mmCIF file of C-alpha atoms in Angstrom:
data_model
loop_
_atom_site.group_PDB
_atom_site.id
_atom_site.type_symbol
_atom_site.label_atom_id
_atom_site.label_comp_id
_atom_site.label_asym_id
_atom_site.label_seq_id
_atom_site.Cartn_x
_atom_site.Cartn_y
_atom_site.Cartn_z
ATOM 1 C CA UNK G 310 -11.304 -147.365 -20.401
ATOM 2 C CA UNK G 311 -11.061 -148.108 -24.030
ATOM 3 C CA UNK G 312 -12.514 -145.447 -26.164
ATOM 4 C CA UNK G 313 -13.984 -145.383 -29.660
ATOM 5 C CA UNK G 314 -13.026 -147.293 -32.652
ATOM 6 C CA UNK G 315 -9.588 -149.022 -33.249
ATOM 7 C CA UNK G 316 -6.855 -146.419 -34.200
ATOM 8 C CA UNK G 317 -5.336 -149.267 -36.201
ATOM 9 C CA UNK G 318 -7.501 -152.308 -37.222
ATOM 10 C CA UNK G 319 -6.266 -155.824 -37.593
ATOM 11 C CA UNK G 320 -6.309 -155.536 -41.397
ATOM 12 C CA UNK G 321 -4.216 -152.249 -41.123
ATOM 13 C CA UNK G 322 -1.686 -153.724 -38.794
ATOM 14 C CA UNK G 323 -1.388 -156.891 -40.935
ATOM 15 C CA UNK G 324 -0.846 -154.944 -44.125
ATOM 16 C CA UNK G 325 1.788 -152.512 -42.455
ATOM 17 C CA UNK G 326 3.629 -155.574 -40.984
ATOM 18 C CA UNK G 327 3.745 -157.287 -44.227
ATOM 19 C CA UNK G 328 5.223 -154.055 -45.882
ATOM 20 C CA UNK G 329 7.779 -153.612 -43.237
ATOM 21 C CA UNK G 330 8.828 -157.201 -43.568
ATOM 22 C CA UNK G 331 9.225 -156.852 -47.299
ATOM 23 C CA UNK G 332 11.526 -153.803 -46.887
ATOM 24 C CA UNK G 333 13.678 -155.496 -44.107
ATOM 25 C CA UNK G 334 14.009 -158.826 -46.321
ATOM 26 C CA UNK G 335 15.091 -156.465 -49.249
ATOM 27 C CA UNK G 336 17.582 -154.496 -46.983
ATOM 28 C CA UNK G 337 19.285 -157.776 -45.495
ATOM 29 C CA UNK G 338 19.106 -159.820 -48.779
ATOM 30 C CA UNK G 339 22.276 -162.152 -48.595
ATOM 31 C CA UNK G 340 22.975 -161.495 -44.864
ATOM 32 C CA UNK G 341 22.069 -163.502 -41.842
ATOM 33 C CA UNK G 342 20.177 -161.562 -39.387
ATOM 34 C CA UNK G 343 19.755 -161.578 -35.447
ATOM 35 C CA UNK G 344 16.317 -160.294 -34.562
ATOM 36 C CA UNK G 345 16.077 -159.039 -30.923
ATOM 37 C CA UNK G 346 12.645 -158.400 -29.470
ATOM 38 C CA UNK G 347 12.129 -156.048 -26.609
ATOM 39 C CA UNK G 348 9.725 -157.764 -24.344
ATOM 40 C CA UNK G 349 7.154 -157.745 -23.228
ATOM 41 C CA UNK G 350 5.363 -155.307 -25.440
ATOM 42 C CA UNK G 351 6.698 -156.323 -28.660
ATOM 43 C CA UNK G 352 5.797 -159.978 -28.463
ATOM 44 C CA UNK G 353 2.870 -159.690 -31.131
ATOM 45 C CA UNK G 354 4.538 -157.387 -33.486
ATOM 46 C CA UNK G 355 7.808 -159.476 -33.155
ATOM 47 C CA UNK G 356 6.175 -162.758 -33.966
ATOM 48 C CA UNK G 357 4.175 -161.294 -36.845
ATOM 49 C CA UNK G 358 7.125 -159.578 -38.395
ATOM 50 C CA UNK G 359 9.888 -162.355 -38.007
ATOM 51 C CA UNK G 360 7.557 -164.937 -39.880
ATOM 52 C CA UNK G 361 7.486 -162.613 -42.872
ATOM 53 C CA UNK G 362 11.183 -161.481 -43.072
ATOM 54 C CA UNK G 363 12.641 -163.762 -45.905
ATOM 55 C CA UNK G 364 16.403 -163.910 -44.783
ATOM 56 C CA UNK G 365 18.073 -166.506 -42.582
ATOM 57 C CA UNK G 366 17.588 -165.553 -38.868
ATOM 58 C CA UNK G 367 18.291 -166.060 -35.255
ATOM 59 C CA UNK G 368 16.016 -164.632 -32.545
ATOM 60 C CA UNK G 369 16.622 -163.585 -29.078
ATOM 61 C CA UNK G 370 14.893 -161.410 -26.624
ATOM 62 C CA UNK G 371 15.599 -158.861 -23.889
ATOM 63 C CA UNK G 372 13.362 -157.452 -21.262
ATOM 64 C CA UNK G 373 13.597 -153.941 -20.341
ATOM 65 C CA UNK G 374 11.176 -151.345 -18.943
ATOM 66 C CA UNK G 375 10.978 -147.727 -17.761
ATOM 67 C CA UNK G 376 7.149 -147.464 -17.085
ATOM 68 C CA UNK G 377 5.177 -147.848 -13.704
ATOM 69 C CA UNK G 378 1.507 -148.127 -14.577
ATOM 70 C CA UNK G 379 0.948 -145.379 -17.331
ATOM 71 C CA UNK G 380 3.877 -143.127 -16.732
ATOM 72 C CA UNK G 381 7.594 -143.329 -17.697
ATOM 73 C CA UNK G 382 9.812 -143.061 -14.492
ATOM 74 C CA UNK G 383 12.942 -142.226 -16.737
ATOM 75 C CA UNK G 384 14.759 -144.964 -15.064
ATOM 76 C CA UNK G 385 15.585 -147.926 -17.214
ATOM 77 C CA UNK G 386 15.489 -151.466 -15.795
ATOM 78 C CA UNK G 387 17.070 -154.402 -17.682
ATOM 79 C CA UNK G 388 15.274 -157.424 -16.473
ATOM 80 C CA UNK G 389 16.896 -159.958 -19.011
ATOM 81 C CA UNK G 390 19.701 -159.545 -21.450
ATOM 82 C CA UNK G 391 20.175 -161.349 -24.779
ATOM 83 C CA UNK G 392 21.951 -164.637 -24.810
ATOM 84 C CA UNK G 393 23.611 -164.261 -28.253
ATOM 85 C CA UNK G 394 27.073 -162.825 -28.979
ATOM 86 C CA UNK G 395 26.208 -160.119 -31.394
ATOM 87 C CA UNK G 396 29.982 -158.925 -32.294
ATOM 88 C CA UNK G 397 30.272 -158.717 -36.111
ATOM 89 C CA UNK G 398 26.599 -159.756 -36.637
ATOM 90 C CA UNK G 399 23.788 -157.874 -38.247
ATOM 91 C CA UNK G 400 21.025 -156.911 -35.468
ATOM 92 C CA UNK G 401 17.630 -155.634 -35.887
ATOM 93 C CA UNK G 402 16.194 -154.527 -32.652
ATOM 94 C CA UNK G 403 12.377 -154.825 -32.773
ATOM 95 C CA UNK G 404 10.228 -152.567 -30.344
ATOM 96 C CA UNK G 405 6.515 -152.000 -29.914
ATOM 97 C CA UNK G 406 6.422 -148.220 -29.489
ATOM 98 C CA UNK G 407 8.919 -145.644 -29.145
ATOM 99 C CA UNK G 408 7.819 -142.844 -26.775
ATOM 100 C CA UNK G 409 10.485 -140.797 -24.739
ATOM 101 C CA UNK G 410 13.164 -142.859 -26.418
ATOM 102 C CA UNK G 411 14.926 -143.230 -23.105
ATOM 103 C CA UNK G 412 14.583 -147.116 -22.925
ATOM 104 C CA UNK G 413 15.580 -147.473 -26.711
ATOM 105 C CA UNK G 414 18.439 -145.152 -26.485
ATOM 106 C CA UNK G 415 19.894 -147.180 -23.265
ATOM 107 C CA UNK G 416 19.343 -150.614 -25.081
ATOM 108 C CA UNK G 417 21.026 -149.107 -28.371
ATOM 109 C CA UNK G 418 24.037 -147.923 -26.612
ATOM 110 C CA UNK G 419 24.336 -151.015 -24.629
ATOM 111 C CA UNK G 420 24.194 -153.307 -27.952
ATOM 112 C CA UNK G 421 26.626 -151.032 -29.806
ATOM 113 C CA UNK G 422 29.237 -151.502 -27.283
ATOM 114 C CA UNK G 423 29.249 -154.967 -28.161
ATOM 115 C CA UNK G 424 30.448 -154.233 -31.747
ATOM 116 C CA UNK G 425 27.518 -155.679 -33.972
ATOM 117 C CA UNK G 426 28.335 -155.267 -37.869
ATOM 118 C CA UNK G 427 25.183 -153.382 -37.853
ATOM 119 C CA UNK G 428 22.271 -152.231 -35.565
ATOM 120 C CA UNK G 429 19.072 -151.236 -37.027
ATOM 121 C CA UNK G 430 15.813 -150.364 -35.153
ATOM 122 C CA UNK G 431 12.472 -151.374 -36.105
ATOM 123 C CA UNK G 432 9.262 -149.995 -34.161
ATOM 124 C CA UNK G 433 5.740 -150.539 -34.761
ATOM 125 C CA UNK G 434 4.667 -147.296 -33.303
ATOM 126 C CA UNK G 435 6.423 -144.062 -32.925
ATOM 127 C CA UNK G 436 5.035 -141.342 -30.841
ATOM 128 C CA UNK G 437 7.346 -138.487 -31.930
ATOM 129 C CA UNK G 438 5.710 -135.747 -29.944
ATOM 130 C CA UNK G 439 6.910 -137.346 -26.595
ATOM 131 C CA UNK G 440 10.526 -137.831 -27.644
ATOM 132 C CA UNK G 441 13.158 -136.692 -25.090
ATOM 133 C CA UNK G 442 16.152 -138.444 -26.835
ATOM 134 C CA UNK G 443 16.663 -138.646 -30.406
ATOM 135 C CA UNK G 444 16.983 -142.353 -31.436
ATOM 136 C CA UNK G 445 17.370 -143.330 -35.057
ATOM 137 C CA UNK G 446 14.536 -145.440 -36.223
ATOM 138 C CA UNK G 447 15.162 -147.376 -39.400
ATOM 139 C CA UNK G 448 11.676 -148.993 -39.881
ATOM 140 C CA UNK G 449 8.454 -147.490 -38.449
ATOM 141 C CA UNK G 450 5.021 -148.947 -38.818
ATOM 142 C CA UNK G 451 2.932 -145.835 -37.823
ATOM 143 C CA UNK G 452 3.526 -142.426 -36.172
ATOM 144 C CA UNK G 453 0.815 -141.871 -33.690
ATOM 145 C CA UNK G 454 -0.487 -138.869 -31.706
ATOM 146 C CA UNK G 455 0.282 -138.356 -28.068
ATOM 147 C CA UNK G 456 -2.463 -140.810 -26.840
ATOM 148 C CA UNK G 457 -2.037 -143.740 -24.488
ATOM 149 C CA UNK G 458 -2.614 -146.926 -26.659
ATOM 150 C CA UNK G 459 -3.275 -150.514 -25.784
ATOM 151 C CA UNK G 460 -3.551 -153.705 -27.745
ATOM 152 C CA UNK G 461 -1.446 -155.726 -30.060
ATOM 153 C CA UNK G 462 1.004 -156.266 -27.186
ATOM 154 C CA UNK G 463 0.760 -152.852 -25.506
ATOM 155 C CA UNK G 464 -0.688 -152.918 -22.145
ATOM 156 C CA UNK G 465 -2.060 -150.788 -19.367
ATOM 157 C CA UNK G 466 -1.091 -152.401 -16.032
ATOM 158 C CA UNK G 467 -0.454 -155.718 -17.866
ATOM 159 C CA UNK G 468 -4.061 -155.602 -19.372
ATOM 160 C CA UNK G 469 -5.251 -155.491 -22.997
ATOM 161 C CA UNK G 470 -2.045 -156.833 -24.541
ATOM 162 C CA UNK G 471 -4.249 -159.581 -26.120
ATOM 163 C CA UNK G 472 -6.321 -157.174 -28.180
ATOM 164 C CA UNK G 473 -5.708 -157.686 -31.936
ATOM 165 C CA UNK G 474 -5.996 -154.145 -32.806
ATOM 166 C CA UNK G 475 -4.523 -150.940 -31.276
ATOM 167 C CA UNK G 476 -6.976 -148.687 -29.501
ATOM 168 C CA UNK G 477 -6.764 -145.279 -27.393
ATOM 169 C CA UNK G 478 -7.128 -145.861 -23.514
ATOM 170 C CA UNK G 479 -8.166 -143.244 -20.954
ATOM 171 C CA UNK G 480 -8.137 -143.875 -17.394
ATOM 172 C CA UNK G 481 -11.681 -143.679 -15.860
ATOM 173 C CA UNK G 482 -12.349 -140.809 -13.531
#
């Protein structure tokens, strides 16, 4: 059940994505970037932010998960890996939300082992209060409370991803 008004409106999301893209463009000025989206949740954020980043860029995706329904299992499953060789390249990993940090830490270590020139992490939402593993985040859209949220790519049992805003979701009793 979706509750109350949006936590972040379409306008707030668009403004923050624009600000983040501006900072990333500035930080990578004069460099070529490989942006890697973590699917499925990041697809809306990824699409919006890469359109606004103003440096030469290649894109790739990987699919990883640790959730079953609304709970993290703590076990990371890599469903699809990136196809690009990242050795010696500047890589920007783009995530929808960082919760426990387990999935992101796993992916980060996997990519660092491939010897990129640099690896930075960009997440739209950061739920610090749930963190189990410390993961360095270079670009953060919003820090959110410990609430289950859906919309803007985030789902509950693969529903609500298409909402253009972010809203709190509560399981009905």
